[in-house]
CSV table of C-alpha atoms in Angstrom, one decimal:
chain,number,residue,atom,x,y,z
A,1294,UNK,CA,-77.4,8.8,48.8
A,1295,UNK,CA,-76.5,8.5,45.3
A,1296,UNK,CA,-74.1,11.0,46.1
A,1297,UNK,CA,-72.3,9.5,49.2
A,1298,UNK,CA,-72.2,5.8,47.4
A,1299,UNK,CA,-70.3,7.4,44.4
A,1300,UNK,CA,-67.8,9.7,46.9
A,1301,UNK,CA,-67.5,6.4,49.3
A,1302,UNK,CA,-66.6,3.9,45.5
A,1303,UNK,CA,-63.9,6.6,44.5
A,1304,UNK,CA,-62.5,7.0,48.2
A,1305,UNK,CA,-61.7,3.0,47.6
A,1306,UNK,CA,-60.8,3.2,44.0
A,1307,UNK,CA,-58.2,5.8,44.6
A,1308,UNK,CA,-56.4,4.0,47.4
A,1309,UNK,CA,-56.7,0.7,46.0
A,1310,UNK,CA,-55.2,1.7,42.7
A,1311,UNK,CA,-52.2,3.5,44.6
A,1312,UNK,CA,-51.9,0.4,47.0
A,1313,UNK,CA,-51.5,-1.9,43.8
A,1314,UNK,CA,-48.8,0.0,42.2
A,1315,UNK,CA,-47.1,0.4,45.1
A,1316,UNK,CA,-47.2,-3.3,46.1
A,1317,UNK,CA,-46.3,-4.1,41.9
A,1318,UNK,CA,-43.0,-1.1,42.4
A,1319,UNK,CA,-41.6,-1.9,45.9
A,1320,UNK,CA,-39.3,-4.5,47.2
A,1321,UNK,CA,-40.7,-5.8,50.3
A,1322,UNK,CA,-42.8,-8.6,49.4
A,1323,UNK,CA,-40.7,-11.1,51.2
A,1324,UNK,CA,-38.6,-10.4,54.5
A,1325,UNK,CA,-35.9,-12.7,55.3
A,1326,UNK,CA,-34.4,-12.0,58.7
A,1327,UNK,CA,-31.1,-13.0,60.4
A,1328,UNK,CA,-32.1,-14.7,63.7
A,1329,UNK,CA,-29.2,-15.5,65.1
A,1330,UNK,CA,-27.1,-12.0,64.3
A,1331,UNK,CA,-29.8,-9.6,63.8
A,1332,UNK,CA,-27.6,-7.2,61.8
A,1333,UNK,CA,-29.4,-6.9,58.5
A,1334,UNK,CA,-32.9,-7.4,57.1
A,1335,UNK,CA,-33.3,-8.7,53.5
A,1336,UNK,CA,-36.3,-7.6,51.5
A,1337,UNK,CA,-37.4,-9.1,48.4
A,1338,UNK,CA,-39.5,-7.9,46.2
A,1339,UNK,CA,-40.7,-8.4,42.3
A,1340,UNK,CA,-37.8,-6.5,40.8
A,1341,UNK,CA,-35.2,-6.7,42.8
A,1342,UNK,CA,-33.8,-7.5,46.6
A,1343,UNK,CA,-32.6,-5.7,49.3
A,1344,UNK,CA,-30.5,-5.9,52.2
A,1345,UNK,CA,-30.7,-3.2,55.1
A,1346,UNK,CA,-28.1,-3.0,57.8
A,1347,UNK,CA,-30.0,-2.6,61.2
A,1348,UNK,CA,-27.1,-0.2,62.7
A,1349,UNK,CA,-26.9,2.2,60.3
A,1350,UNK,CA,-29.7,1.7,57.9
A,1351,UNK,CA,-27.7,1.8,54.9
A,1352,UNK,CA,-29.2,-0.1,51.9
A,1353,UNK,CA,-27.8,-2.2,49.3
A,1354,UNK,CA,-30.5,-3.3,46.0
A,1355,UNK,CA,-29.6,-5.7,43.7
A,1356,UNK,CA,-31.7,-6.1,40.6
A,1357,UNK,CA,-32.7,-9.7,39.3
A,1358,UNK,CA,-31.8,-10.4,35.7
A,1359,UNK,CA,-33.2,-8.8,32.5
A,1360,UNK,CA,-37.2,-10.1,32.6
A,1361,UNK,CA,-36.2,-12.3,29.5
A,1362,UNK,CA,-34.0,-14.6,31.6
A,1363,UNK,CA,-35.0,-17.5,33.0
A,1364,UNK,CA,-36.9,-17.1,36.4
A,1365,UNK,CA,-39.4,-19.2,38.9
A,1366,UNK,CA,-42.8,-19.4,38.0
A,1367,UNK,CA,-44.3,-17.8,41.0
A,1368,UNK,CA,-41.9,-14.9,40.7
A,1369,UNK,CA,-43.2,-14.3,36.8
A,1370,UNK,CA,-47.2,-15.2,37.8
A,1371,UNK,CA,-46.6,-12.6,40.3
A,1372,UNK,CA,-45.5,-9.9,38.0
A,1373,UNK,CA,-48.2,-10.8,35.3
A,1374,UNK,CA,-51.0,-10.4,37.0
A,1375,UNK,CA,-50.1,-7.4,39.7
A,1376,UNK,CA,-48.9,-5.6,36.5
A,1377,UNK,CA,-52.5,-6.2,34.8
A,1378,UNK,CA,-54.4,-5.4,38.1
A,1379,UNK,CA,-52.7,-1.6,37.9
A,1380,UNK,CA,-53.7,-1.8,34.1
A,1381,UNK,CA,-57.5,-2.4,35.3
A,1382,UNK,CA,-57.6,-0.6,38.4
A,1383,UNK,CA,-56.0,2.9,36.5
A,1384,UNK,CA,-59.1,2.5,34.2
A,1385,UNK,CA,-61.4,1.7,36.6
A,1386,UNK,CA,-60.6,4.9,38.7
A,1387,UNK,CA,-60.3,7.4,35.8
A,1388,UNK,CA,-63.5,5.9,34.4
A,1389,UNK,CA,-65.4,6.6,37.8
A,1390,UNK,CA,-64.1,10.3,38.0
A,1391,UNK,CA,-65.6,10.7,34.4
A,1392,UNK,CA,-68.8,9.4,35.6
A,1393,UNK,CA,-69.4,11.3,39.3
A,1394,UNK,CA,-71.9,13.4,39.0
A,1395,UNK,CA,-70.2,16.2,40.3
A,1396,UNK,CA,-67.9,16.3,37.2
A,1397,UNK,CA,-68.8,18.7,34.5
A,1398,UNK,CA,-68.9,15.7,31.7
A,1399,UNK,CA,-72.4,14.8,29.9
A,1400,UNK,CA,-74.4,16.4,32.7
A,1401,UNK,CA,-77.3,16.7,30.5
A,1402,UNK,CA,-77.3,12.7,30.3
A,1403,UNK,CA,-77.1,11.1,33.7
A,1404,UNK,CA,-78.4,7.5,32.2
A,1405,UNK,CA,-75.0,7.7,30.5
A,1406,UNK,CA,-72.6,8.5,33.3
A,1407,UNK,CA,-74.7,6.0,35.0
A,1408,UNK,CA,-73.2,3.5,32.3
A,1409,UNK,CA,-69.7,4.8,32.9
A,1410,UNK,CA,-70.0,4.3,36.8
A,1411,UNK,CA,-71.3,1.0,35.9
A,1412,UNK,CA,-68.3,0.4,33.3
A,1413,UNK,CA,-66.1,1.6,36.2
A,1414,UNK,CA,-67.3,-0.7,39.1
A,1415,UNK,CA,-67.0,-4.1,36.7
A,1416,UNK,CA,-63.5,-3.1,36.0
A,1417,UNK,CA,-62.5,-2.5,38.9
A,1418,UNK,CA,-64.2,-5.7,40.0
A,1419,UNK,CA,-61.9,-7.6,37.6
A,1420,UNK,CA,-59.3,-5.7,38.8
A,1421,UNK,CA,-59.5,-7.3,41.9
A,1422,UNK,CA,-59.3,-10.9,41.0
A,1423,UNK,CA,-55.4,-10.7,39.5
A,1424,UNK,CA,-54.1,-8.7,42.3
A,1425,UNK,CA,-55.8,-11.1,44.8
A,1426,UNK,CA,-54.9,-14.0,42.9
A,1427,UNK,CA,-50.9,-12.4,42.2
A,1428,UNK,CA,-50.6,-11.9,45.9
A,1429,UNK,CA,-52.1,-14.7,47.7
A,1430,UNK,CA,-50.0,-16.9,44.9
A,1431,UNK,CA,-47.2,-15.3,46.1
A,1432,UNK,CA,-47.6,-15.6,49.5
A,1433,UNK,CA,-48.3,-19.3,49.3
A,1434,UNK,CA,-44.7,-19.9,48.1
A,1435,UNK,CA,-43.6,-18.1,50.7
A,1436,UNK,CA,-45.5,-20.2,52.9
A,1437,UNK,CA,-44.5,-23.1,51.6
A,1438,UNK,CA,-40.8,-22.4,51.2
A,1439,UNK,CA,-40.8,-21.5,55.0
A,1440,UNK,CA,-42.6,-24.8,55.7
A,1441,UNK,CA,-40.4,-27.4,53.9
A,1442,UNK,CA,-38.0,-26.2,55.4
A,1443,UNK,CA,-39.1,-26.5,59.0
A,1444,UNK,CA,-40.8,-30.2,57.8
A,1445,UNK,CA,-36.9,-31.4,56.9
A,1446,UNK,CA,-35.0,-29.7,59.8
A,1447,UNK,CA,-33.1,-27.8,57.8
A,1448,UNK,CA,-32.4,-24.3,59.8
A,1449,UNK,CA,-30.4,-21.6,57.5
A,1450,UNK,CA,-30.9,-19.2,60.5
A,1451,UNK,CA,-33.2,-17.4,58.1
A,1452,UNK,CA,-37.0,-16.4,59.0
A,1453,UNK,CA,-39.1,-16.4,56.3
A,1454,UNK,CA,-42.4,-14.1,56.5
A,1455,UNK,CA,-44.8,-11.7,54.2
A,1456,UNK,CA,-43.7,-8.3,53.8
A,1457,UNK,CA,-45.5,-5.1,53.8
A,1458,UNK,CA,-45.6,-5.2,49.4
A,1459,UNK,CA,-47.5,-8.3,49.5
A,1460,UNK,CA,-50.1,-7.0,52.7
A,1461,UNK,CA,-50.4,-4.2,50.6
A,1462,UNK,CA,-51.3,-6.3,46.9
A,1463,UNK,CA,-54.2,-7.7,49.0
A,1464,UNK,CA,-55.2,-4.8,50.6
A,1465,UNK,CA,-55.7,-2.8,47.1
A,1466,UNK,CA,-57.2,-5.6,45.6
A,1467,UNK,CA,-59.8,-6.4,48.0
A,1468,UNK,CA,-60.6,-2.2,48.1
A,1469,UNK,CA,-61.5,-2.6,44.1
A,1470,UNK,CA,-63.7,-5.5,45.1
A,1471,UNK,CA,-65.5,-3.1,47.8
A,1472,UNK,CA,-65.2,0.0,45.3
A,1473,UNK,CA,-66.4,-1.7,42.2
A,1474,UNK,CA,-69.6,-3.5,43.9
A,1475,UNK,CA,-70.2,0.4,45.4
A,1476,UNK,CA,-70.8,1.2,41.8
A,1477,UNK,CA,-72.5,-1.9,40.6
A,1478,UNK,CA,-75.5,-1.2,43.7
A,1479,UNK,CA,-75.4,2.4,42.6
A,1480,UNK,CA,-75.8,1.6,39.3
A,1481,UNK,CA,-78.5,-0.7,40.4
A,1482,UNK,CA,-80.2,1.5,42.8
A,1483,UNK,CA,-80.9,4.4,40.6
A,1484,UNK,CA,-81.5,3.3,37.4
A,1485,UNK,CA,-85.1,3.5,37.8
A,1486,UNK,CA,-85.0,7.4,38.9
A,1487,UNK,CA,-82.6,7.8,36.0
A,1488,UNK,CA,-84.8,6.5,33.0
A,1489,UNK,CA,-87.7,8.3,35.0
A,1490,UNK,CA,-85.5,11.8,34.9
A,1491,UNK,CA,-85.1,10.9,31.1
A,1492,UNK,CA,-88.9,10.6,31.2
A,1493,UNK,CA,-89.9,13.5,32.2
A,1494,UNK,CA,-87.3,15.6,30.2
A,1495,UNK,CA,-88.3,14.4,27.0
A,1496,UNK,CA,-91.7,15.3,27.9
A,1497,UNK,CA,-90.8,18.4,28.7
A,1498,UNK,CA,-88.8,19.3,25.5
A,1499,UNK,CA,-92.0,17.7,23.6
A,1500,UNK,CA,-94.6,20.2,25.2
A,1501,UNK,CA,-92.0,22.9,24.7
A,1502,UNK,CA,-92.0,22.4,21.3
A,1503,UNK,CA,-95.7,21.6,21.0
A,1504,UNK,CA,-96.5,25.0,22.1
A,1505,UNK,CA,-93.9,27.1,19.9
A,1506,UNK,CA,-95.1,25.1,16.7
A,1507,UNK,CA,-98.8,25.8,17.9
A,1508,UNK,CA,-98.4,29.4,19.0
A,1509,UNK,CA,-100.2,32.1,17.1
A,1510,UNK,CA,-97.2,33.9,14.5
A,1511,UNK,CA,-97.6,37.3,15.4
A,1512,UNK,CA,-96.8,36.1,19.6
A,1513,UNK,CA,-93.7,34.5,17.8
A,1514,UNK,CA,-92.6,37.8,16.1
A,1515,UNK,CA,-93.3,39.5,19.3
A,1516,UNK,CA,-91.7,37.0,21.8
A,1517,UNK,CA,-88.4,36.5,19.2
A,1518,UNK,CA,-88.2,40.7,19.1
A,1519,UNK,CA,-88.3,40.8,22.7
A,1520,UNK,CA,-91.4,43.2,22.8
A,1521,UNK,CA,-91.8,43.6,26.8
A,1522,UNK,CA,-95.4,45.6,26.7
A,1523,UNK,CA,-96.5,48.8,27.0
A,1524,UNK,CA,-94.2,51.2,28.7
C-alpha cells in the first residue's frame, strides 16, 4: 500500500509540475475570437499574443514589452505567482523521487526518506495555492472584462473566453494539492511501522554486538580465520 500511495503521489506530481510550466510558457490563456468574420483566432497568453489565421493556420506572435515596463496588475500577479508555483512544484517532484522507496538513496534509513516524502507533499501542497490563486485571478479578469462589456452594450464583435493555458494552470495546481496530501497520509500512515522497523534494527545490531563482545576469544580467532571444521 505504501508502495502504490507513493507511485499514485509521483504519477500527480510529475504531470502537475509539467502542466504548470506549460500553462506559465504558452500563449493561450485568453482566446479572443472574431464572431462576425471568423477568419482568425487571437490567443493571449503571459508573454506574449497571438493571432492564428483559420484558412491557412499561419501564426503571427507578438511579444509584450520588456517585463520592466509598465503593465496591468492581473497580467504581473499572473506571472508572479505561476512562475513561483513551477519553483515549488520542481522541488516538490525531485524531492519525492529522492524519497520513493524504490530509489537507491538512504535505504538503510526509511524514517528519513519518510521525512523527504513528507518534505515533498507540503511543498507541493504550497505549490498549489499560487498556481490556483495565479489562474483563477486571471480568469476572473477575464470574466469580468467580458461582462462589463456585455453590462454597457458595447459589442467589439470580439468573444472573450479562457483558453486551454489557463484550464491547464488549474489543472496542475489542483494535481499538487491531490499529490502532496498523497504524501502527507503516507507519511501519516506509516510512521508508526517505520519507527517500529527502526526498533527492531537497533535491537538487532545491539544483540549482534552483544554476542561478539561476549564470545569466548579463541571462537573469535577461529570465526575471523575462517576455520570451516574438520575436513
Amino acid at each position: 500500500m505504501r508502495y502504490l500511495l507513493q507511485y499514485v503521489a509521483c504519477f500527480f506530481a510529475f504531470f502537475s509540475a509539467g502542466f504548470l510550466i506549460a500553462a506559465t510558457w504558452t500563449d493561450c490563456w485568453m482566446v479572443n475570437a472574431d464572431d462576425s468574420l471568423e477568419v482568425s483566432t487571437k490567443c493571449r497568453g503571459l508573454w506574449w499574443e497571438c493571432v492564428t489565421n483559420v484558412f491557412d493556420g499561419i501564426q503571427t506572435c507578438d511579444e509584450y514589452d520588456s517585463i520592466f515596463a509598465e503593465h496591468p496588475l492581473k497580467l504581473v500577479l499572473t506571472r508572479a505567482m505561476m512562475i513561483t508555483a513551477d519553483i515549488l512544484a520542481g522541488f516538490g517532484f525531485a524531492f519525492l523521487l529522492l524519497g520513493l522507496d524504490c530509489v537507491k538513496f538512504l535505504t538503510d534509513e526509511p524514517a528519513i526518506k519518510l521525512r523527504i516524502c513528507l518534505v515533498s507533499g507540503v511543498t507541493l501542497l504550497i505549490a498549489g495555492f499560487p498556481g490556483l490563486f495565479g489562474s483563477v485571478w486571471y480568469a476572473l479578469g477575464v470574466y469580468v472584462e467580458r461582462s462589463s462589456l456585455i453590462l454597457h452594450n458595447v459589442f467589439l464583435g470580439i468573444q472573450y473566453k479562457f483558453g486551454w493555458s489557463c484550464w491547464l494552470g488549474m489543472a496542475g495546481s489542483l494535481g499538487c494539492f491531490l499529490s502532496g496530501a498523497v504524501l502527507t497520509c503516507c507519511m501519516y500512515l506509516f510512521r508508526g511501522k517505520t519507527q517500529r522497523h527502526q526498533l527492531n534494527a537497533v535491537k538487532t545490531r545491539l544483540i549482534i554486538s552483544w554476542e561478539l563482545v561476549h564470545m569466548p576469544r579463541n571462537h573469535r580467532i577461529i570465526e575471523s580465520q575462517g576455520w570451516k571444521g574438520p575436513q
